[in-house]
mmCIF file of C-alpha atoms in Angstrom:
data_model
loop_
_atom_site.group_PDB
_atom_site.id
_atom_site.type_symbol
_atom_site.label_atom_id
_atom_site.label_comp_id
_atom_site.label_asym_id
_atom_site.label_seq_id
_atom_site.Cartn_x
_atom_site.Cartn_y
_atom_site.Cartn_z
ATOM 1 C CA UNK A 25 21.752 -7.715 20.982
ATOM 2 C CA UNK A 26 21.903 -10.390 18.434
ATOM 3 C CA UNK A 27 22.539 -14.166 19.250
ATOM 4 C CA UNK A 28 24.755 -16.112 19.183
ATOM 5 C CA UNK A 29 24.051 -17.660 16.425
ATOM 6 C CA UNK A 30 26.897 -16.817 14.694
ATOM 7 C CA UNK A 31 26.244 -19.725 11.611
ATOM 8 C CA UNK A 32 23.647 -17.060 10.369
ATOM 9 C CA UNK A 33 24.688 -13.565 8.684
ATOM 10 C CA UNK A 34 24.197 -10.533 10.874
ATOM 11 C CA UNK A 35 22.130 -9.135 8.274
ATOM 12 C CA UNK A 36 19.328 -11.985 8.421
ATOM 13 C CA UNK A 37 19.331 -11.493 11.959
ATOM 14 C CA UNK A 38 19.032 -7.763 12.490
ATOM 15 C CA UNK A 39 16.770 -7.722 9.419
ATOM 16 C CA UNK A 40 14.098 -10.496 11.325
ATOM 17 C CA UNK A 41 14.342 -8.376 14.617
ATOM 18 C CA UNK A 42 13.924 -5.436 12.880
ATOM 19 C CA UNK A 43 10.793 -6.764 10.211
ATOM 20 C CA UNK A 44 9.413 -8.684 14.159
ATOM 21 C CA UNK A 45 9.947 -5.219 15.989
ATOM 22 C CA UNK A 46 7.419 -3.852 13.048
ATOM 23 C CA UNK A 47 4.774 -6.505 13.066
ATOM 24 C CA UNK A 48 4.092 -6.314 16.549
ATOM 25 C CA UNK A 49 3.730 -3.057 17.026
ATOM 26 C CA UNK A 50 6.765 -2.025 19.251
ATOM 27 C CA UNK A 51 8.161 0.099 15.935
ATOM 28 C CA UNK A 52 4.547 2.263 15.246
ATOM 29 C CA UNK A 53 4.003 3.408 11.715
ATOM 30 C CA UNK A 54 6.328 6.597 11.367
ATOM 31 C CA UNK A 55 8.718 5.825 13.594
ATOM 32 C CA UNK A 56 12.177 6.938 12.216
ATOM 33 C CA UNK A 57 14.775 4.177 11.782
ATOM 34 C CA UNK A 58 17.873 5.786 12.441
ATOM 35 C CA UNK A 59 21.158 3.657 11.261
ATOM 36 C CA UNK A 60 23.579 4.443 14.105
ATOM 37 C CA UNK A 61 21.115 3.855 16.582
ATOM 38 C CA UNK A 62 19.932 0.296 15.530
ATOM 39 C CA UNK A 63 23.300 -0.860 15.233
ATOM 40 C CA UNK A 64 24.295 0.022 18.774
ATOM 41 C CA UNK A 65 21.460 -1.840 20.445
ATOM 42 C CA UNK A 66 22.315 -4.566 18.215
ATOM 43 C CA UNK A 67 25.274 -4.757 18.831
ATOM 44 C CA UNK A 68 26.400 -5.105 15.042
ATOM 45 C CA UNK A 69 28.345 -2.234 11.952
ATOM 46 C CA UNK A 70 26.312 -0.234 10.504
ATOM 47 C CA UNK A 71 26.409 -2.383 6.994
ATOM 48 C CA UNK A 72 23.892 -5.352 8.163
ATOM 49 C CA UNK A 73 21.536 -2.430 9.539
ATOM 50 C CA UNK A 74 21.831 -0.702 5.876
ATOM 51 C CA UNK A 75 21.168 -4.243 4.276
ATOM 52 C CA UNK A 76 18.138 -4.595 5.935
ATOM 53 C CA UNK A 77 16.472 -1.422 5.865
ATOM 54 C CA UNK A 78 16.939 -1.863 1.951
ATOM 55 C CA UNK A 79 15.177 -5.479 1.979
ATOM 56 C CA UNK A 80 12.420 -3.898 4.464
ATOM 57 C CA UNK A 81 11.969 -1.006 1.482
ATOM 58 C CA UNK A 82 11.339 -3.545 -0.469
ATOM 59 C CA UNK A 83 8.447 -5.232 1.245
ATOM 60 C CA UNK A 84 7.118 -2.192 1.866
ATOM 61 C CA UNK A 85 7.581 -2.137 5.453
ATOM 62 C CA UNK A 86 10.417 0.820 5.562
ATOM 63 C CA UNK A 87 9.213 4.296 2.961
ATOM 64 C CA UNK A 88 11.924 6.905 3.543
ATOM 65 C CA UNK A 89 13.708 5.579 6.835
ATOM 66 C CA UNK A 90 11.075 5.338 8.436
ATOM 67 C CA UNK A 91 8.106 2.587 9.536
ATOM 68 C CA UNK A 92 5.192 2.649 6.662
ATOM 69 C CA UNK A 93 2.333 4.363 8.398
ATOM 70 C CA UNK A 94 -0.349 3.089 5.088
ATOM 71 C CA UNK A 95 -2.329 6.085 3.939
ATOM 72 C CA UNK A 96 -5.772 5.331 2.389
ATOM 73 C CA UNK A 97 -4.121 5.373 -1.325
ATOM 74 C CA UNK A 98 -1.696 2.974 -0.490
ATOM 75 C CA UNK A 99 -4.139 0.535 1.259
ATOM 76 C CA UNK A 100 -6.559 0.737 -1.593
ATOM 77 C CA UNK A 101 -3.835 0.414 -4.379
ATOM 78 C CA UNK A 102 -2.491 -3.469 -2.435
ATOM 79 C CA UNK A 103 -5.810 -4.512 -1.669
ATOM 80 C CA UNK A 104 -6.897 -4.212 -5.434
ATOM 81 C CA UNK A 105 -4.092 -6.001 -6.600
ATOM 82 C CA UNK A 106 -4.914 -8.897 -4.047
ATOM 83 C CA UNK A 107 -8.532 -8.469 -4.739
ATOM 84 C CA UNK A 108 -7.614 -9.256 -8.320
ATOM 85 C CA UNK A 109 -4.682 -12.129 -7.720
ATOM 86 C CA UNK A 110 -6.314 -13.499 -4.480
ATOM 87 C CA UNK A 111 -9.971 -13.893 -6.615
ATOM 88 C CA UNK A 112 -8.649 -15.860 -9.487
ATOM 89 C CA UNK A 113 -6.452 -17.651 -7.456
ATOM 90 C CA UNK A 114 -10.245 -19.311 -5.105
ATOM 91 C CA UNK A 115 -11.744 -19.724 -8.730
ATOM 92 C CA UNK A 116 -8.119 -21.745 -9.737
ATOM 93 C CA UNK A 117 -8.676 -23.599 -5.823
ATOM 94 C CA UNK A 118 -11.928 -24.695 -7.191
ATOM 95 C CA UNK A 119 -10.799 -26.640 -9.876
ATOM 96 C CA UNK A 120 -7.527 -27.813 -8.484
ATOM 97 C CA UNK A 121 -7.435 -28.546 -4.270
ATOM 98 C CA UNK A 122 -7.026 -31.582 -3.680
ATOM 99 C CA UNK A 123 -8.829 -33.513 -0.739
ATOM 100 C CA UNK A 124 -5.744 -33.046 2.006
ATOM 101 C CA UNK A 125 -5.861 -29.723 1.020
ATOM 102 C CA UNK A 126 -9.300 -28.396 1.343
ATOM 103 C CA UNK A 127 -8.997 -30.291 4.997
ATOM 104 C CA UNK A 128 -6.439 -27.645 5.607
ATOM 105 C CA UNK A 129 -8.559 -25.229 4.391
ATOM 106 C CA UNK A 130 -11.252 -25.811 6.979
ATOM 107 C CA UNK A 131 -8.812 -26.712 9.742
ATOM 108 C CA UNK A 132 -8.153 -23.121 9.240
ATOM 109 C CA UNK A 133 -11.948 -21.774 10.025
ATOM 110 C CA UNK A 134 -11.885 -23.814 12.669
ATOM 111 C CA UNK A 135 -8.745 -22.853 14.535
ATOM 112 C CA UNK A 136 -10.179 -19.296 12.924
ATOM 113 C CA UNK A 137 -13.637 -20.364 15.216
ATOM 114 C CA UNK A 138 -11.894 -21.249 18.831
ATOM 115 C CA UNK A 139 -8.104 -19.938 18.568
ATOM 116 C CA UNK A 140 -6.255 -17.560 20.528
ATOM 117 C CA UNK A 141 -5.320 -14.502 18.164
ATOM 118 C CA UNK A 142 -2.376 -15.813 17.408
ATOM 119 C CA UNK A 143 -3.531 -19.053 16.489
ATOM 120 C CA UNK A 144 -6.218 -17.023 14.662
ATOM 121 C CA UNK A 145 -3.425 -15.091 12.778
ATOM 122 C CA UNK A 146 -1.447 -18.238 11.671
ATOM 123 C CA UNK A 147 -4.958 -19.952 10.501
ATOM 124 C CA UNK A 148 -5.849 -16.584 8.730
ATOM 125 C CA UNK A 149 -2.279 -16.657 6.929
ATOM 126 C CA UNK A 150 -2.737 -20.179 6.343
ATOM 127 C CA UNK A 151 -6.127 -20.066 4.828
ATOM 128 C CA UNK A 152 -5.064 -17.670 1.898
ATOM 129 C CA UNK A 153 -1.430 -19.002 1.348
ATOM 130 C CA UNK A 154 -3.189 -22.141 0.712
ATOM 131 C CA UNK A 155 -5.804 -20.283 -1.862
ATOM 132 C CA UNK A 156 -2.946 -18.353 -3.291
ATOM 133 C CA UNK A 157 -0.298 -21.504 -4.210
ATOM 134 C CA UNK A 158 -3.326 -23.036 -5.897
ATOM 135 C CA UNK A 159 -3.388 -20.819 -8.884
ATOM 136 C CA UNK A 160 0.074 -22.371 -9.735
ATOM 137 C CA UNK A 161 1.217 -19.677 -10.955
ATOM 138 C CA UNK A 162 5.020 -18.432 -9.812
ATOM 139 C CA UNK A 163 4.766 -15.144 -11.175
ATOM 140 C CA UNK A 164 1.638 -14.544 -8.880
ATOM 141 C CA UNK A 165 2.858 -16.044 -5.432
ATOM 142 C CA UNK A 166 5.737 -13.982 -5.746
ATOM 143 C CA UNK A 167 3.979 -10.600 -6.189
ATOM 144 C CA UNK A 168 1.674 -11.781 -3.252
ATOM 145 C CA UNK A 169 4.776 -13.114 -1.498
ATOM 146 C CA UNK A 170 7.207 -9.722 -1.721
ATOM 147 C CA UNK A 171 3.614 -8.482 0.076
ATOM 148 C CA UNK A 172 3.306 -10.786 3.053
ATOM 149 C CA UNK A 173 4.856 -8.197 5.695
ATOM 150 C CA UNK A 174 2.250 -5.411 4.755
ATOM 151 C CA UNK A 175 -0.830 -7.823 4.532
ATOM 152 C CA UNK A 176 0.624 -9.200 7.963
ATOM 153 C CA UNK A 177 0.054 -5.742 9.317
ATOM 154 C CA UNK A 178 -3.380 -5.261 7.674
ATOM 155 C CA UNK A 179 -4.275 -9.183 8.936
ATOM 156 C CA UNK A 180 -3.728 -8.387 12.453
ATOM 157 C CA UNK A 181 -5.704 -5.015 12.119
ATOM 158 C CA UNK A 182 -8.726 -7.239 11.396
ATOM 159 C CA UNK A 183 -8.360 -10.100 13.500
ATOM 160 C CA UNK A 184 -7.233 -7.972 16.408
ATOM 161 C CA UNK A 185 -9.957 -5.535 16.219
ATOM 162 C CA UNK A 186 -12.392 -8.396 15.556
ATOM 163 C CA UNK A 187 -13.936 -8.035 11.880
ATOM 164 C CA UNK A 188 -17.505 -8.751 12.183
ATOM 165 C CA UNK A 189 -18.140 -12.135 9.826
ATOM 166 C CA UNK A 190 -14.503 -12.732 9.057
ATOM 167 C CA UNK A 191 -14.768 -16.807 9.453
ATOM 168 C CA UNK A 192 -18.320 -17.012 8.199
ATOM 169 C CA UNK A 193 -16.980 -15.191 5.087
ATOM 170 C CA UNK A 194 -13.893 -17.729 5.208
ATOM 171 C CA UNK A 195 -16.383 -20.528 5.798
ATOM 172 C CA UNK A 196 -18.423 -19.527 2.685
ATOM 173 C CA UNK A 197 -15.344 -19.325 0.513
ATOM 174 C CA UNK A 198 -14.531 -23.084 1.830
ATOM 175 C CA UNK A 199 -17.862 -23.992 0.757
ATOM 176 C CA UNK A 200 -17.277 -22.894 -2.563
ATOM 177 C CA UNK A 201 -14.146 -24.136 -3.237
ATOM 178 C CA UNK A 202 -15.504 -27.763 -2.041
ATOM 179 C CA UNK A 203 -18.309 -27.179 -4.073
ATOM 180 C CA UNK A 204 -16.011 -26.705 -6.702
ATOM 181 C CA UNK A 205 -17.957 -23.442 -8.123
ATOM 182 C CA UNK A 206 -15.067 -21.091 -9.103
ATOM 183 C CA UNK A 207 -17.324 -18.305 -10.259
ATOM 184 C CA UNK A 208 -18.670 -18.156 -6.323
ATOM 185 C CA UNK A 209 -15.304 -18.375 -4.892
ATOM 186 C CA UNK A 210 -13.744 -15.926 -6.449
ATOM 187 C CA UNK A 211 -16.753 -13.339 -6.313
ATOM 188 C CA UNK A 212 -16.769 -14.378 -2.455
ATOM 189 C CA UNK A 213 -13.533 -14.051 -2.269
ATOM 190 C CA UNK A 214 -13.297 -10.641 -3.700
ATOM 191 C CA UNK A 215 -16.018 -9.167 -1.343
ATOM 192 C CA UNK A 216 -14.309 -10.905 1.395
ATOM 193 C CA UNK A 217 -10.937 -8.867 0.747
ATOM 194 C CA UNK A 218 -12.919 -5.344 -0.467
ATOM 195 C CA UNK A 219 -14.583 -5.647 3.273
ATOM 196 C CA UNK A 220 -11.376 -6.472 5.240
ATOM 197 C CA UNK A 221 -9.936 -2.569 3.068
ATOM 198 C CA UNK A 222 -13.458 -1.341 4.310
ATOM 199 C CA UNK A 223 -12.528 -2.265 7.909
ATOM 200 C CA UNK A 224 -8.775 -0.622 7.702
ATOM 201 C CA UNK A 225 -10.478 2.340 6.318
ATOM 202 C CA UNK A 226 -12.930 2.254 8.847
ATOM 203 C CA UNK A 227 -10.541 2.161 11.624
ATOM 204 C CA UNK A 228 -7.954 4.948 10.128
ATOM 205 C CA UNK A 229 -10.676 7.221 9.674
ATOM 206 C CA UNK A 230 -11.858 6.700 13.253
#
């Protein structure tokens, strides 16, 4: 049922349990999302439940009614268009983090060092959010942003099945960025991001 918050839309509601029910698992890839079922257990018409199946579509979370289950095409088509955006966006950190900002950044390898996975997660989120808004460039935040659900999913793959090197790698990227040597940062970041879609692959294939 939803709560009784009743200040908020039903929509926004059923659409955050719905996106939550996704990212932790309890709605596996494939699952069918069937309408008249959803709104009973929420407790809500059938129009908020349509409303956010179509904003789920769009992030890529919902194909077809039911939960995206990635196949290797589709992982390798987002992860080269983050490869790309995410890479010039550690060259632009290089140039343009300011001091308060690259503490983030390593605040972030070190909750990424002694976290629990969730505090892991956050810091991993954190870290390239912080990369990301430093190319200062709206067009490019948004395409990464309309992506955050799926690269949630992938994120969690990694950290969860414990990517060999993941905070080293984000530790070297640091580096670079303080070191303010774009060229490294972005070629670190790159082979950061091509080994995370190695892992996924990895893992699928297994």
């Amino acid at each position: 049922m939803l709560g009784s918050d009743r200040s908020r839309p039903a929509f926004h509601q059923s659409y955050e349990i719905i996106r939550d029910k996704i990212l932790n698992g309890e709605l596996p890839g494939g699952t069918k999302i069937v309408e008249e079922k959803v709104a009973a257990e929420l407790g809500v018409s059938r129009t908020p439940i349509r409303e956010s199946i179509r904003k789920l579509e769009q992030e890529g979370l919902i194909v077809n009614k039911r939960v995206v289950k990635p196949t290797e095409k589709d992982l390798r088509n987002m992860f080269q268009v983050r490869i790309l955006l995410e890479g010039f966006s550690a060259k632009c950190a290089a140039s343009y983090l300011k001091e308060d900002e690259l503490e983030s950044l390593y605040n972030c390898v070190e909750i990424g060092r002694k976290g629990t996975v969730e505090e892991i997660m956050r810091a991993n989120e954190r870290f390239h959010e912080i990369i990301v808004n430093a190319s200062n460039n709206q067009v490019m935040i948004d395409i990464i942003d309309r992506m955050q659900s799926t690269i949630y999913l992938f994120r969690k793959t990694v950290v969860f099945y414990n990517r060999p090197h993941l905070i080293d790698e984000h530790e070297e990227i640091y580096e670079a960025i303080k070191a303010r040597d774009g060229e490294k940062a972005e070629r670190l970041m790159k082979s950061h991001l091509q080994a995370d879609l190695d892992f996924c692959l990895h893992l699928i294939g297994n």
